[in-house]
mmCIF file of C-alpha atoms and ligand atoms in Angstrom:
data_model
loop_
_atom_site.group_PDB
_atom_site.id
_atom_site.type_symbol
_atom_site.label_atom_id
_atom_site.label_comp_id
_atom_site.label_asym_id
_atom_site.label_seq_id
_atom_site.Cartn_x
_atom_site.Cartn_y
_atom_site.Cartn_z
ATOM 1 C CA MET A 1 -150.713 -43.604 -52.625
ATOM 2 C CA LEU A 2 -151.009 -47.212 -50.395
ATOM 3 C CA GLY A 3 -153.710 -49.654 -51.878
ATOM 4 C CA ARG A 4 -155.396 -50.151 -54.771
ATOM 5 C CA SER A 5 -154.554 -47.367 -57.421
ATOM 6 C CA VAL A 6 -157.664 -45.021 -58.034
ATOM 7 C CA GLY A 7 -158.855 -42.769 -60.550
ATOM 8 C CA ILE A 8 -161.412 -40.253 -61.841
ATOM 9 C CA VAL A 9 -163.105 -41.996 -64.651
ATOM 10 C CA GLY A 10 -165.781 -39.443 -65.268
ATOM 11 C CA VAL A 11 -166.368 -35.647 -64.967
ATOM 12 C CA GLY A 12 -169.485 -33.365 -65.040
ATOM 13 C CA SER A 13 -170.500 -29.773 -64.383
ATOM 14 C CA TYR A 14 -173.117 -27.298 -64.005
ATOM 15 C CA LEU A 15 -173.286 -23.471 -64.394
ATOM 16 C CA PRO A 16 -176.518 -21.348 -63.694
ATOM 17 C CA GLU A 17 -177.850 -19.964 -66.768
ATOM 18 C CA LYS A 18 -177.602 -16.125 -65.927
ATOM 19 C CA VAL A 19 -174.212 -14.016 -66.122
ATOM 20 C CA ILE A 20 -173.194 -11.277 -63.598
ATOM 21 C CA THR A 21 -170.814 -8.920 -66.269
ATOM 22 C CA ASN A 22 -168.651 -6.527 -64.640
ATOM 23 C CA ALA A 23 -170.727 -3.539 -66.212
ATOM 24 C CA ASP A 24 -173.833 -4.673 -63.855
ATOM 25 C CA LEU A 25 -171.719 -4.528 -60.764
ATOM 26 C CA GLU A 26 -170.287 -1.089 -61.908
ATOM 27 C CA LYS A 27 -174.203 -0.303 -60.871
ATOM 28 C CA ILE A 28 -174.448 -1.275 -58.122
ATOM 29 C CA VAL A 29 -171.007 -0.885 -56.118
ATOM 30 C CA ASP A 30 -168.453 1.465 -57.455
ATOM 31 C CA THR A 31 -166.263 0.091 -59.063
ATOM 32 C CA ASN A 32 -165.092 -0.647 -62.811
ATOM 33 C CA ASP A 33 -164.338 -2.986 -65.403
ATOM 34 C CA GLU A 34 -160.844 -1.942 -65.811
ATOM 35 C CA TRP A 35 -159.645 -2.352 -62.167
ATOM 36 C CA ILE A 36 -161.769 -5.335 -61.270
ATOM 37 C CA VAL A 37 -159.707 -7.287 -64.915
ATOM 38 C CA SER A 38 -156.516 -5.774 -63.994
ATOM 39 C CA ARG A 39 -156.219 -6.719 -59.781
ATOM 40 C CA THR A 40 -158.880 -10.014 -61.020
ATOM 41 C CA GLY A 41 -158.749 -11.390 -64.888
ATOM 42 C CA ILE A 42 -162.900 -11.640 -63.574
ATOM 43 C CA SER A 43 -165.404 -10.714 -66.408
ATOM 44 C CA GLN A 44 -168.369 -12.018 -65.455
ATOM 45 C CA ARG A 45 -169.579 -14.925 -63.271
ATOM 46 C CA HIS A 46 -172.719 -17.391 -63.035
ATOM 47 C CA GLN A 47 -175.326 -16.751 -60.519
ATOM 48 C CA ALA A 48 -178.126 -19.174 -59.508
ATOM 49 C CA ASP A 49 -181.453 -17.849 -59.668
ATOM 50 C CA GLU A 50 -184.211 -17.084 -56.340
ATOM 51 C CA ASP A 51 -185.368 -20.740 -56.300
ATOM 52 C CA THR A 52 -182.362 -23.220 -56.797
ATOM 53 C CA ALA A 53 -180.138 -24.173 -54.000
ATOM 54 C CA LEU A 54 -176.951 -25.868 -53.831
ATOM 55 C CA SER A 55 -178.407 -29.447 -54.597
ATOM 56 C CA ASP A 56 -179.674 -28.319 -57.485
ATOM 57 C CA LEU A 57 -176.643 -27.783 -58.848
ATOM 58 C CA CYS A 58 -174.745 -30.690 -57.526
ATOM 59 C CA ILE A 59 -177.553 -32.829 -59.059
ATOM 60 C CA GLU A 60 -177.071 -31.644 -62.439
ATOM 61 C CA ALA A 61 -173.079 -31.955 -62.183
ATOM 62 C CA ALA A 62 -173.448 -35.536 -60.714
ATOM 63 C CA LYS A 63 -175.761 -36.603 -63.719
ATOM 64 C CA LEU A 64 -173.162 -35.426 -66.232
ATOM 65 C CA ALA A 65 -169.852 -36.916 -64.628
ATOM 66 C CA LEU A 66 -172.322 -40.866 -63.736
ATOM 67 C CA ALA A 67 -172.857 -40.530 -67.444
ATOM 68 C CA ASP A 68 -169.456 -39.465 -68.440
ATOM 69 C CA ALA A 69 -168.359 -42.489 -66.341
ATOM 70 C CA LYS A 70 -171.570 -44.834 -67.540
ATOM 71 C CA VAL A 71 -171.874 -45.518 -63.617
ATOM 72 C CA LYS A 72 -175.737 -45.810 -62.340
ATOM 73 C CA PRO A 73 -176.559 -44.129 -59.361
ATOM 74 C CA GLU A 74 -177.632 -47.410 -57.966
ATOM 75 C CA ASP A 75 -174.130 -48.425 -58.186
ATOM 76 C CA LEU A 76 -173.093 -45.491 -55.731
ATOM 77 C CA ASP A 77 -170.949 -46.612 -52.939
ATOM 78 C CA LEU A 78 -170.537 -42.679 -51.405
ATOM 79 C CA ILE A 79 -171.049 -39.172 -52.310
ATOM 80 C CA ILE A 80 -169.393 -36.652 -50.956
ATOM 81 C CA VAL A 81 -170.108 -32.934 -51.164
ATOM 82 C CA ALA A 82 -167.465 -30.214 -50.670
ATOM 83 C CA THR A 83 -169.452 -26.670 -49.960
ATOM 84 C CA VAL A 84 -169.889 -23.987 -47.105
ATOM 85 C CA THR A 85 -172.937 -23.114 -49.376
ATOM 86 C CA ALA A 86 -175.490 -26.323 -48.538
ATOM 87 C CA ASP A 87 -179.148 -25.865 -48.865
ATOM 88 C CA TYR A 88 -179.735 -26.590 -45.067
ATOM 89 C CA ALA A 89 -177.408 -26.528 -42.110
ATOM 90 C CA PHE A 90 -178.898 -30.187 -41.621
ATOM 91 C CA PRO A 91 -179.701 -32.215 -43.557
ATOM 92 C CA SER A 92 -176.569 -32.521 -45.924
ATOM 93 C CA ALA A 93 -176.775 -31.333 -49.298
ATOM 94 C CA SER A 94 -174.737 -34.802 -50.269
ATOM 95 C CA CYS A 95 -178.120 -36.729 -48.430
ATOM 96 C CA LEU A 96 -180.274 -34.181 -50.815
ATOM 97 C CA VAL A 97 -178.300 -35.170 -54.074
ATOM 98 C CA GLN A 98 -178.067 -39.204 -52.744
ATOM 99 C CA GLY A 99 -182.099 -38.887 -52.667
ATOM 100 C CA LYS A 100 -182.911 -37.371 -55.834
ATOM 101 C CA LEU A 101 -179.994 -38.968 -57.725
ATOM 102 C CA GLY A 102 -182.038 -42.446 -56.347
ATOM 103 C CA ALA A 103 -178.282 -43.308 -55.261
ATOM 104 C CA THR A 104 -180.136 -45.993 -53.265
ATOM 105 C CA LYS A 105 -177.131 -47.318 -51.622
ATOM 106 C CA ALA A 106 -174.551 -45.127 -51.161
ATOM 107 C CA ALA A 107 -173.610 -43.190 -47.954
ATOM 108 C CA ALA A 108 -173.719 -39.478 -48.747
ATOM 109 C CA PHE A 109 -171.344 -36.812 -46.204
ATOM 110 C CA ASP A 110 -170.370 -33.193 -46.442
ATOM 111 C CA LEU A 111 -167.369 -31.596 -46.021
ATOM 112 C CA GLY A 112 -166.045 -28.213 -45.494
ATOM 113 C CA ALA A 113 -162.943 -26.914 -46.323
ATOM 114 C CA GLY A 114 -163.613 -24.006 -48.349
ATOM 115 C CA CYS A 115 -162.196 -23.657 -51.904
ATOM 116 C CA SER A 116 -159.910 -26.324 -51.235
ATOM 117 C CA GLY A 117 -162.888 -28.656 -50.299
ATOM 118 C CA PHE A 118 -162.825 -30.352 -53.854
ATOM 119 C CA MET A 119 -158.751 -31.367 -52.726
ATOM 120 C CA TYR A 120 -160.058 -32.533 -49.930
ATOM 121 C CA ALA A 121 -163.085 -34.726 -50.817
ATOM 122 C CA ILE A 122 -160.962 -36.525 -53.740
ATOM 123 C CA ALA A 123 -158.414 -36.939 -50.894
ATOM 124 C CA THR A 124 -160.821 -38.547 -48.740
ATOM 125 C CA GLY A 125 -163.244 -40.670 -51.386
ATOM 126 C CA SER A 126 -159.815 -41.867 -52.749
ATOM 127 C CA GLN A 127 -158.891 -43.605 -49.591
ATOM 128 C CA PHE A 128 -162.384 -45.398 -49.295
ATOM 129 C CA ILE A 129 -161.235 -47.426 -52.868
ATOM 130 C CA ALA A 130 -157.602 -47.541 -52.526
ATOM 131 C CA ASN A 131 -158.318 -49.798 -49.060
ATOM 132 C CA GLY A 132 -160.822 -51.460 -50.859
ATOM 133 C CA VAL A 133 -163.850 -50.623 -49.161
ATOM 134 C CA TYR A 134 -165.811 -49.069 -51.985
ATOM 135 C CA ASP A 135 -165.680 -49.070 -55.984
ATOM 136 C CA ASN A 136 -167.498 -46.514 -57.040
ATOM 137 C CA VAL A 137 -167.799 -42.485 -55.800
ATOM 138 C CA LEU A 138 -169.214 -39.315 -56.478
ATOM 139 C CA VAL A 139 -166.854 -36.601 -55.171
ATOM 140 C CA ILE A 140 -168.757 -33.221 -56.355
ATOM 141 C CA GLY A 141 -167.000 -29.543 -55.690
ATOM 142 C CA ALA A 142 -170.172 -26.727 -55.633
ATOM 143 C CA ASP A 143 -171.071 -23.450 -54.197
ATOM 144 C CA ILE A 144 -173.529 -21.385 -54.295
ATOM 145 C CA LEU A 145 -171.531 -18.008 -52.812
ATOM 146 C CA THR A 146 -173.651 -15.277 -54.626
ATOM 147 C CA LYS A 147 -176.252 -16.316 -51.739
ATOM 148 C CA ILE A 148 -174.272 -15.098 -48.896
ATOM 149 C CA THR A 149 -172.292 -12.638 -51.244
ATOM 150 C CA ASP A 150 -172.441 -8.957 -49.538
ATOM 151 C CA TYR A 151 -173.658 -6.822 -53.053
ATOM 152 C CA THR A 152 -172.547 -3.581 -50.937
ATOM 153 C CA ASP A 153 -169.193 -4.718 -50.601
ATOM 154 C CA ARG A 154 -166.813 -3.953 -53.377
ATOM 155 C CA GLY A 155 -164.086 -5.543 -51.697
ATOM 156 C CA THR A 156 -165.920 -9.520 -52.428
ATOM 157 C CA CYS A 157 -168.959 -9.062 -54.380
ATOM 158 C CA ILE A 158 -166.770 -8.703 -57.666
ATOM 159 C CA LEU A 159 -165.613 -12.059 -57.354
ATOM 160 C CA PHE A 160 -167.918 -14.480 -56.470
ATOM 161 C CA GLY A 161 -169.696 -16.740 -58.548
ATOM 162 C CA ASP A 162 -171.687 -20.351 -58.793
ATOM 163 C CA GLY A 163 -171.278 -23.477 -60.351
ATOM 164 C CA ALA A 164 -170.559 -27.295 -59.009
ATOM 165 C CA GLY A 165 -168.344 -29.969 -60.072
ATOM 166 C CA ALA A 166 -168.419 -33.642 -60.008
ATOM 167 C CA ALA A 167 -166.339 -36.150 -60.801
ATOM 168 C CA VAL A 168 -166.765 -40.486 -60.408
ATOM 169 C CA LEU A 169 -163.770 -42.075 -58.520
ATOM 170 C CA GLN A 170 -163.142 -45.616 -59.341
ATOM 171 C CA PRO A 171 -160.252 -48.446 -59.233
ATOM 172 C CA VAL A 172 -157.671 -47.660 -62.395
ATOM 173 C CA ALA A 173 -154.601 -49.606 -63.297
ATOM 174 C CA THR A 174 -151.483 -49.303 -61.201
ATOM 175 C CA GLY A 175 -149.600 -46.378 -61.889
ATOM 176 C CA GLU A 176 -152.523 -44.625 -62.971
ATOM 177 C CA GLY A 177 -155.128 -41.983 -61.542
ATOM 178 C CA MET A 178 -153.966 -40.413 -57.921
ATOM 179 C CA LEU A 179 -150.091 -40.120 -57.328
ATOM 180 C CA SER A 180 -150.160 -38.260 -54.396
ATOM 181 C CA PHE A 181 -152.095 -36.045 -52.245
ATOM 182 C CA VAL A 182 -151.098 -32.510 -49.870
ATOM 183 C CA LEU A 183 -153.375 -31.159 -47.303
ATOM 184 C CA GLY A 184 -152.881 -28.451 -45.023
ATOM 185 C CA SER A 185 -154.937 -26.014 -42.777
ATOM 186 C CA ASN A 186 -153.768 -22.642 -40.863
ATOM 187 C CA GLY A 187 -156.494 -22.131 -38.418
ATOM 188 C CA GLU A 188 -154.716 -19.577 -36.197
ATOM 189 C CA ASN A 189 -155.924 -17.455 -39.017
ATOM 190 C CA GLY A 190 -159.540 -18.570 -39.846
ATOM 191 C CA GLU A 191 -161.355 -15.482 -39.367
ATOM 192 C CA LEU A 192 -159.485 -13.748 -42.575
ATOM 193 C CA LEU A 193 -162.434 -15.555 -44.097
ATOM 194 C CA ILE A 194 -165.376 -16.335 -42.123
ATOM 195 C CA GLN A 195 -169.271 -15.859 -43.050
ATOM 196 C CA PRO A 196 -169.129 -14.619 -38.816
ATOM 197 C CA ALA A 197 -173.571 -15.129 -37.720
ATOM 198 C CA GLY A 198 -175.564 -18.054 -38.741
ATOM 199 C CA GLY A 199 -173.825 -20.767 -36.962
ATOM 200 C CA SER A 200 -173.430 -21.953 -32.956
ATOM 201 C CA ARG A 201 -171.034 -18.791 -32.192
ATOM 202 C CA ARG A 202 -173.585 -16.151 -33.212
ATOM 203 C CA PRO A 203 -176.809 -17.797 -34.518
ATOM 204 C CA ALA A 204 -178.877 -15.579 -36.795
ATOM 205 C CA SER A 205 -180.687 -12.954 -35.165
ATOM 206 C CA VAL A 206 -182.537 -9.467 -36.270
ATOM 207 C CA GLU A 207 -178.882 -7.979 -35.007
ATOM 208 C CA SER A 208 -177.015 -10.320 -36.916
ATOM 209 C CA VAL A 209 -178.674 -9.597 -40.339
ATOM 210 C CA GLU A 210 -178.925 -5.526 -40.066
ATOM 211 C CA ALA A 211 -174.851 -5.895 -39.360
ATOM 212 C CA ARG A 212 -174.700 -8.113 -42.639
ATOM 213 C CA GLN A 213 -172.861 -11.330 -40.481
ATOM 214 C CA HIS A 214 -174.299 -13.429 -42.809
ATOM 215 C CA TYR A 215 -172.150 -12.339 -45.315
ATOM 216 C CA ILE A 216 -168.794 -13.275 -46.259
ATOM 217 C CA LYS A 217 -165.975 -11.543 -44.825
ATOM 218 C CA MET A 218 -162.435 -11.604 -45.862
ATOM 219 C CA ALA A 219 -159.687 -9.736 -45.717
ATOM 220 C CA GLY A 220 -158.520 -9.923 -48.799
ATOM 221 C CA ASN A 221 -154.846 -8.718 -48.744
ATOM 222 C CA GLU A 222 -154.052 -10.958 -46.301
ATOM 223 C CA VAL A 223 -155.661 -14.314 -47.794
ATOM 224 C CA TYR A 224 -154.187 -12.940 -51.077
ATOM 225 C CA LYS A 225 -150.574 -13.356 -49.312
ATOM 226 C CA PHE A 226 -151.556 -16.418 -48.137
ATOM 227 C CA ALA A 227 -152.605 -17.900 -51.319
ATOM 228 C CA VAL A 228 -149.402 -16.580 -53.193
ATOM 229 C CA ARG A 229 -147.537 -18.720 -50.630
ATOM 230 C CA THR A 230 -149.325 -21.961 -50.468
ATOM 231 C CA MET A 231 -150.359 -22.816 -54.000
ATOM 232 C CA GLY A 232 -146.725 -23.096 -55.560
ATOM 233 C CA GLU A 233 -145.701 -24.725 -51.895
ATOM 234 C CA ALA A 234 -148.477 -27.087 -52.252
ATOM 235 C CA ALA A 235 -148.238 -27.918 -56.029
ATOM 236 C CA VAL A 236 -144.032 -28.575 -55.922
ATOM 237 C CA GLU A 237 -144.549 -30.821 -52.746
ATOM 238 C CA SER A 238 -147.275 -32.582 -54.170
ATOM 239 C CA LEU A 239 -144.692 -33.148 -57.501
ATOM 240 C CA VAL A 240 -142.315 -34.501 -55.286
ATOM 241 C CA LYS A 241 -144.246 -36.835 -53.392
ATOM 242 C CA ALA A 242 -145.173 -38.435 -56.768
ATOM 243 C CA GLY A 243 -141.968 -38.750 -57.660
ATOM 244 C CA LEU A 244 -142.436 -36.244 -60.568
ATOM 245 C CA GLN A 245 -140.526 -32.449 -61.100
ATOM 246 C CA GLU A 246 -141.960 -29.723 -62.418
ATOM 247 C CA SER A 247 -140.661 -30.394 -66.411
ATOM 248 C CA ASP A 248 -143.322 -33.360 -65.949
ATOM 249 C CA VAL A 249 -146.120 -31.349 -65.339
ATOM 250 C CA ASP A 250 -148.906 -31.586 -68.683
ATOM 251 C CA PHE A 251 -151.503 -29.365 -67.123
ATOM 252 C CA LEU A 252 -152.204 -27.170 -64.160
ATOM 253 C CA VAL A 253 -155.548 -26.964 -63.235
ATOM 254 C CA PRO A 254 -155.401 -24.023 -59.957
ATOM 255 C CA HIS A 255 -158.166 -22.965 -57.790
ATOM 256 C CA GLN A 256 -159.639 -20.085 -59.380
ATOM 257 C CA ALA A 257 -159.607 -16.877 -57.405
ATOM 258 C CA ASN A 258 -157.449 -14.527 -59.212
ATOM 259 C CA ILE A 259 -155.140 -14.424 -62.085
ATOM 260 C CA ARG A 260 -152.695 -12.722 -60.451
ATOM 261 C CA ILE A 261 -152.508 -15.920 -57.493
ATOM 262 C CA VAL A 262 -152.583 -18.283 -60.340
ATOM 263 C CA ASP A 263 -149.705 -16.332 -62.207
ATOM 264 C CA ALA A 264 -147.605 -16.839 -58.853
ATOM 265 C CA ALA A 265 -148.114 -20.585 -59.039
ATOM 266 C CA VAL A 266 -147.045 -20.649 -62.508
ATOM 267 C CA LYS A 267 -143.839 -18.937 -62.010
ATOM 268 C CA ARG A 268 -143.018 -21.098 -58.768
ATOM 269 C CA LEU A 269 -143.572 -24.184 -60.912
ATOM 270 C CA GLY A 270 -141.759 -22.582 -64.187
ATOM 271 C CA ILE A 271 -144.153 -24.234 -66.208
ATOM 272 C CA ASP A 272 -145.699 -22.630 -69.675
ATOM 273 C CA ARG A 273 -148.948 -20.958 -69.429
ATOM 274 C CA ASP A 274 -150.566 -22.701 -72.001
ATOM 275 C CA LYS A 275 -150.341 -25.817 -69.389
ATOM 276 C CA VAL A 276 -152.480 -24.077 -67.014
ATOM 277 C CA ILE A 277 -156.834 -24.333 -67.166
ATOM 278 C CA VAL A 278 -158.295 -21.046 -66.779
ATOM 279 C CA ASN A 279 -161.642 -20.506 -66.251
ATOM 280 C CA LEU A 280 -161.857 -16.946 -63.997
ATOM 281 C CA ASP A 281 -162.816 -15.105 -66.295
ATOM 282 C CA ARG A 282 -165.983 -16.543 -67.396
ATOM 283 C CA CYS A 283 -166.925 -18.387 -63.727
ATOM 284 C CA GLY A 284 -165.141 -15.934 -61.655
ATOM 285 C CA ASN A 285 -164.401 -17.817 -58.192
ATOM 286 C CA MET A 286 -166.791 -20.529 -57.518
ATOM 287 C CA SER A 287 -164.973 -21.817 -54.294
ATOM 288 C CA ALA A 288 -165.009 -25.686 -54.207
ATOM 289 C CA ALA A 289 -166.707 -25.731 -57.620
ATOM 290 C CA SER A 290 -163.561 -23.819 -59.236
ATOM 291 C CA ILE A 291 -161.655 -26.834 -59.593
ATOM 292 C CA PRO A 292 -163.450 -29.482 -60.418
ATOM 293 C CA VAL A 293 -165.503 -26.872 -63.456
ATOM 294 C CA ALA A 294 -161.989 -25.818 -64.962
ATOM 295 C CA LEU A 295 -161.043 -29.866 -65.045
ATOM 296 C CA ASP A 296 -164.464 -30.834 -66.814
ATOM 297 C CA GLU A 297 -163.646 -28.175 -69.241
ATOM 298 C CA ALA A 298 -160.348 -29.143 -69.619
ATOM 299 C CA VAL A 299 -161.455 -32.605 -70.249
ATOM 300 C CA LYS A 300 -164.327 -32.286 -72.355
ATOM 301 C CA THR A 301 -162.370 -29.920 -74.759
ATOM 302 C CA GLY A 302 -160.050 -32.847 -75.485
ATOM 303 C CA LYS A 303 -157.145 -30.970 -73.563
ATOM 304 C CA ILE A 304 -156.588 -33.450 -70.910
ATOM 305 C CA HIS A 305 -155.297 -37.116 -72.631
ATOM 306 C CA LYS A 306 -154.831 -40.224 -70.851
ATOM 307 C CA GLY A 307 -151.199 -40.559 -69.203
ATOM 308 C CA ASP A 308 -151.244 -36.178 -68.924
ATOM 309 C CA VAL A 309 -149.490 -35.633 -65.291
ATOM 310 C CA VAL A 310 -152.285 -33.168 -63.922
ATOM 311 C CA VAL A 311 -151.481 -31.360 -60.917
ATOM 312 C CA MET A 312 -154.466 -29.638 -59.572
ATOM 313 C CA VAL A 313 -154.250 -27.101 -56.736
ATOM 314 C CA GLY A 314 -156.361 -25.024 -54.405
ATOM 315 C CA PHE A 315 -156.543 -22.692 -50.525
ATOM 316 C CA GLY A 316 -159.436 -21.385 -49.443
ATOM 317 C CA ALA A 317 -161.269 -20.768 -45.884
ATOM 318 C CA GLY A 318 -159.710 -22.414 -43.125
ATOM 319 C CA LEU A 319 -157.629 -21.871 -44.010
ATOM 320 C CA THR A 320 -157.031 -24.554 -45.763
ATOM 321 C CA TYR A 321 -155.059 -25.676 -48.830
ATOM 322 C CA GLY A 322 -154.413 -28.647 -51.100
ATOM 323 C CA ALA A 323 -152.750 -30.455 -54.043
ATOM 324 C CA CYS A 324 -152.935 -33.418 -55.724
ATOM 325 C CA THR A 325 -150.749 -35.191 -58.598
ATOM 326 C CA MET A 326 -152.467 -37.638 -61.142
ATOM 327 C CA ARG A 327 -151.977 -39.341 -64.030
ATOM 328 C CA TRP A 328 -154.885 -39.102 -66.022
ATOM 329 C CA ALA A 329 -156.616 -42.460 -66.608
ATOM 330 C CA ARG A 330 -159.258 -42.065 -68.810
ATOM 331 C CA ASN A 331 -162.581 -43.960 -68.225
ATOM 332 C CA GLY A 332 -163.165 -47.081 -70.284
ATOM 333 C CA GLU A 333 -162.851 -50.900 -70.174
ATOM 334 C CA GLU A 334 -159.542 -50.640 -70.640
ATOM 335 C CA THR A 335 -158.410 -48.719 -67.673
ATOM 336 C CA ASN A 336 -161.543 -49.903 -65.111
ATOM 337 C CA VAL A 337 -160.108 -52.881 -63.374
HETATM 338 O O1 UT7 B 401 -160.782 -18.745 -52.954
HETATM 339 C C1 UT7 B 401 -160.438 -18.089 -51.528
HETATM 340 C C2 UT7 B 401 -161.632 -16.460 -51.685
HETATM 341 N N1 UT7 B 401 -160.531 -15.524 -52.132
HETATM 342 C C3 UT7 B 401 -159.561 -14.732 -52.398
HETATM 343 O O2 UT7 B 401 -159.715 -15.162 -53.097
HETATM 344 C C4 UT7 B 401 -159.264 -13.519 -51.995
HETATM 345 C C5 UT7 B 401 -157.592 -13.400 -52.496
HETATM 346 N N2 UT7 B 401 -157.322 -11.290 -52.215
HETATM 347 C C6 UT7 B 401 -157.537 -11.068 -53.633
HETATM 348 O O3 UT7 B 401 -157.924 -11.562 -54.718
HETATM 349 C C7 UT7 B 401 -157.744 -9.653 -53.841
HETATM 350 O O4 UT7 B 401 -157.119 -9.068 -52.354
HETATM 351 C C8 UT7 B 401 -158.787 -8.560 -53.936
HETATM 352 C C9 UT7 B 401 -158.842 -8.906 -55.700
HETATM 353 C C10 UT7 B 401 -159.972 -9.207 -53.232
HETATM 354 C C11 UT7 B 401 -158.402 -7.037 -53.701
HETATM 355 O O5 UT7 B 401 -157.049 -6.731 -54.683
HETATM 356 P P1 UT7 B 401 -156.026 -6.194 -54.023
HETATM 357 O O6 UT7 B 401 -155.037 -6.033 -55.027
HETATM 358 O O7 UT7 B 401 -155.400 -7.244 -52.636
HETATM 359 O O8 UT7 B 401 -156.765 -4.840 -53.757
HETATM 360 P P2 UT7 B 401 -156.820 -3.741 -52.044
HETATM 361 O O9 UT7 B 401 -157.736 -4.761 -51.319
HETATM 362 O O10 UT7 B 401 -155.671 -3.832 -51.610
HETATM 363 O O11 UT7 B 401 -156.974 -2.193 -52.728
HETATM 364 C C12 UT7 B 401 -156.647 -1.598 -53.464
HETATM 365 C C13 UT7 B 401 -157.626 -0.469 -53.619
HETATM 366 C C14 UT7 B 401 -158.581 0.338 -52.567
HETATM 367 O O12 UT7 B 401 -158.259 1.305 -52.673
HETATM 368 P P3 UT7 B 401 -157.214 2.483 -51.696
HETATM 369 O O13 UT7 B 401 -157.339 2.081 -50.175
HETATM 370 O O14 UT7 B 401 -155.910 2.401 -52.288
HETATM 371 O O15 UT7 B 401 -157.529 3.647 -52.394
HETATM 372 C C15 UT7 B 401 -159.511 -0.579 -52.337
HETATM 373 O O16 UT7 B 401 -160.600 0.446 -51.663
HETATM 374 O O17 UT7 B 401 -158.328 -0.690 -54.635
HETATM 375 C C16 UT7 B 401 -159.771 -0.415 -53.753
HETATM 376 N N3 UT7 B 401 -160.680 -1.594 -54.324
HETATM 377 C C17 UT7 B 401 -161.763 -1.395 -55.660
HETATM 378 N N4 UT7 B 401 -161.626 -0.244 -56.297
HETATM 379 C C18 UT7 B 401 -162.491 -0.759 -57.394
HETATM 380 C C19 UT7 B 401 -161.217 -2.727 -53.833
HETATM 381 N N5 UT7 B 401 -161.920 -3.192 -54.423
HETATM 382 C C20 UT7 B 401 -162.448 -2.442 -55.467
HETATM 383 C C21 UT7 B 401 -163.290 -2.423 -56.224
HETATM 384 N N6 UT7 B 401 -162.834 -1.819 -57.653
HETATM 385 N N7 UT7 B 401 -163.801 -3.486 -56.744
#
């Protein structure tokens, strides 16, 4: 990375209380626990209630990350929310978060890169710090996919859950923090994972709702193949860019879509399974939230320590993919510069 070194100095996450188990899904679609667990690794996922919107999840995660980083909302320079399920088409979720947090001087924008959103957002936020424009950036990966999930489609409704994860970025000591980013896209296959109606191509109408076009549509098999190919490749490329190799990895924090996709990435990297952070059994696929929530859990449970090499990698709608290699720079006076 050129310019100042940038690191994550605080993390936080939030999951809605309500849980949907595989047994709950068995009651509404033709599926069973054995199929879901063996094909995806998922046993349950969290679901926000009717009155809860995306920004509500973001604010809870953001407060925890700010407290962890010992940063006050009014000191934030920029807030980026990576999501495809903002409260409204506009205003942005990031502006709602900025207002409710009281981050009075922060610029704010949303960023849409599907499940790769957190990768794109930390890469973007880091640039502002590396080049000296900003000192305190809040990056949130959040999605509330259960609001756009079709609970008559057993191919998708078993996968998705809601959540938010947040990270505070600051300048850190040289050589710590972000070592490399890899971002990519494959737009010609964008329709493989899509919410067809509600945008300017097909505005919401009685017909679009009746045709269930406001829900997620996914060609699961095709997305699966893309994921298996790109997750491993992007992770390896980010290690090479950082001047490291597979054996240097202390922890892999992958997008939590399907345990078989995670296993394929692990095999490609040739790393031990105990170096991989997995929460999809409890949380399902939380889209842009999945990586930051898993990262927060790994930090708060004392797995990740200062100096560890952590690789985050994801893929998602777009289609997109992204990876980041970092040397964990714990917050505290000794690393903040
Ligand atoms: O974050 C990015 C978002 N997207 C993803 O991560 C999705 C990536 N794709 C996947 O994870 C997998 O493709 C799925 C989990 C979605 C599907 O697993 P699969 O092993 O690719 O199954 P399949 O679609 O090939 O379906 C195999 C069979 C089919 O039956 P037949 O045609 O063989 O008789 C499906 O109808 O399994 C059936 N099936 C189910 N059976 C029970 C599909 N969904 C279910 C279900 N319960 N929920």
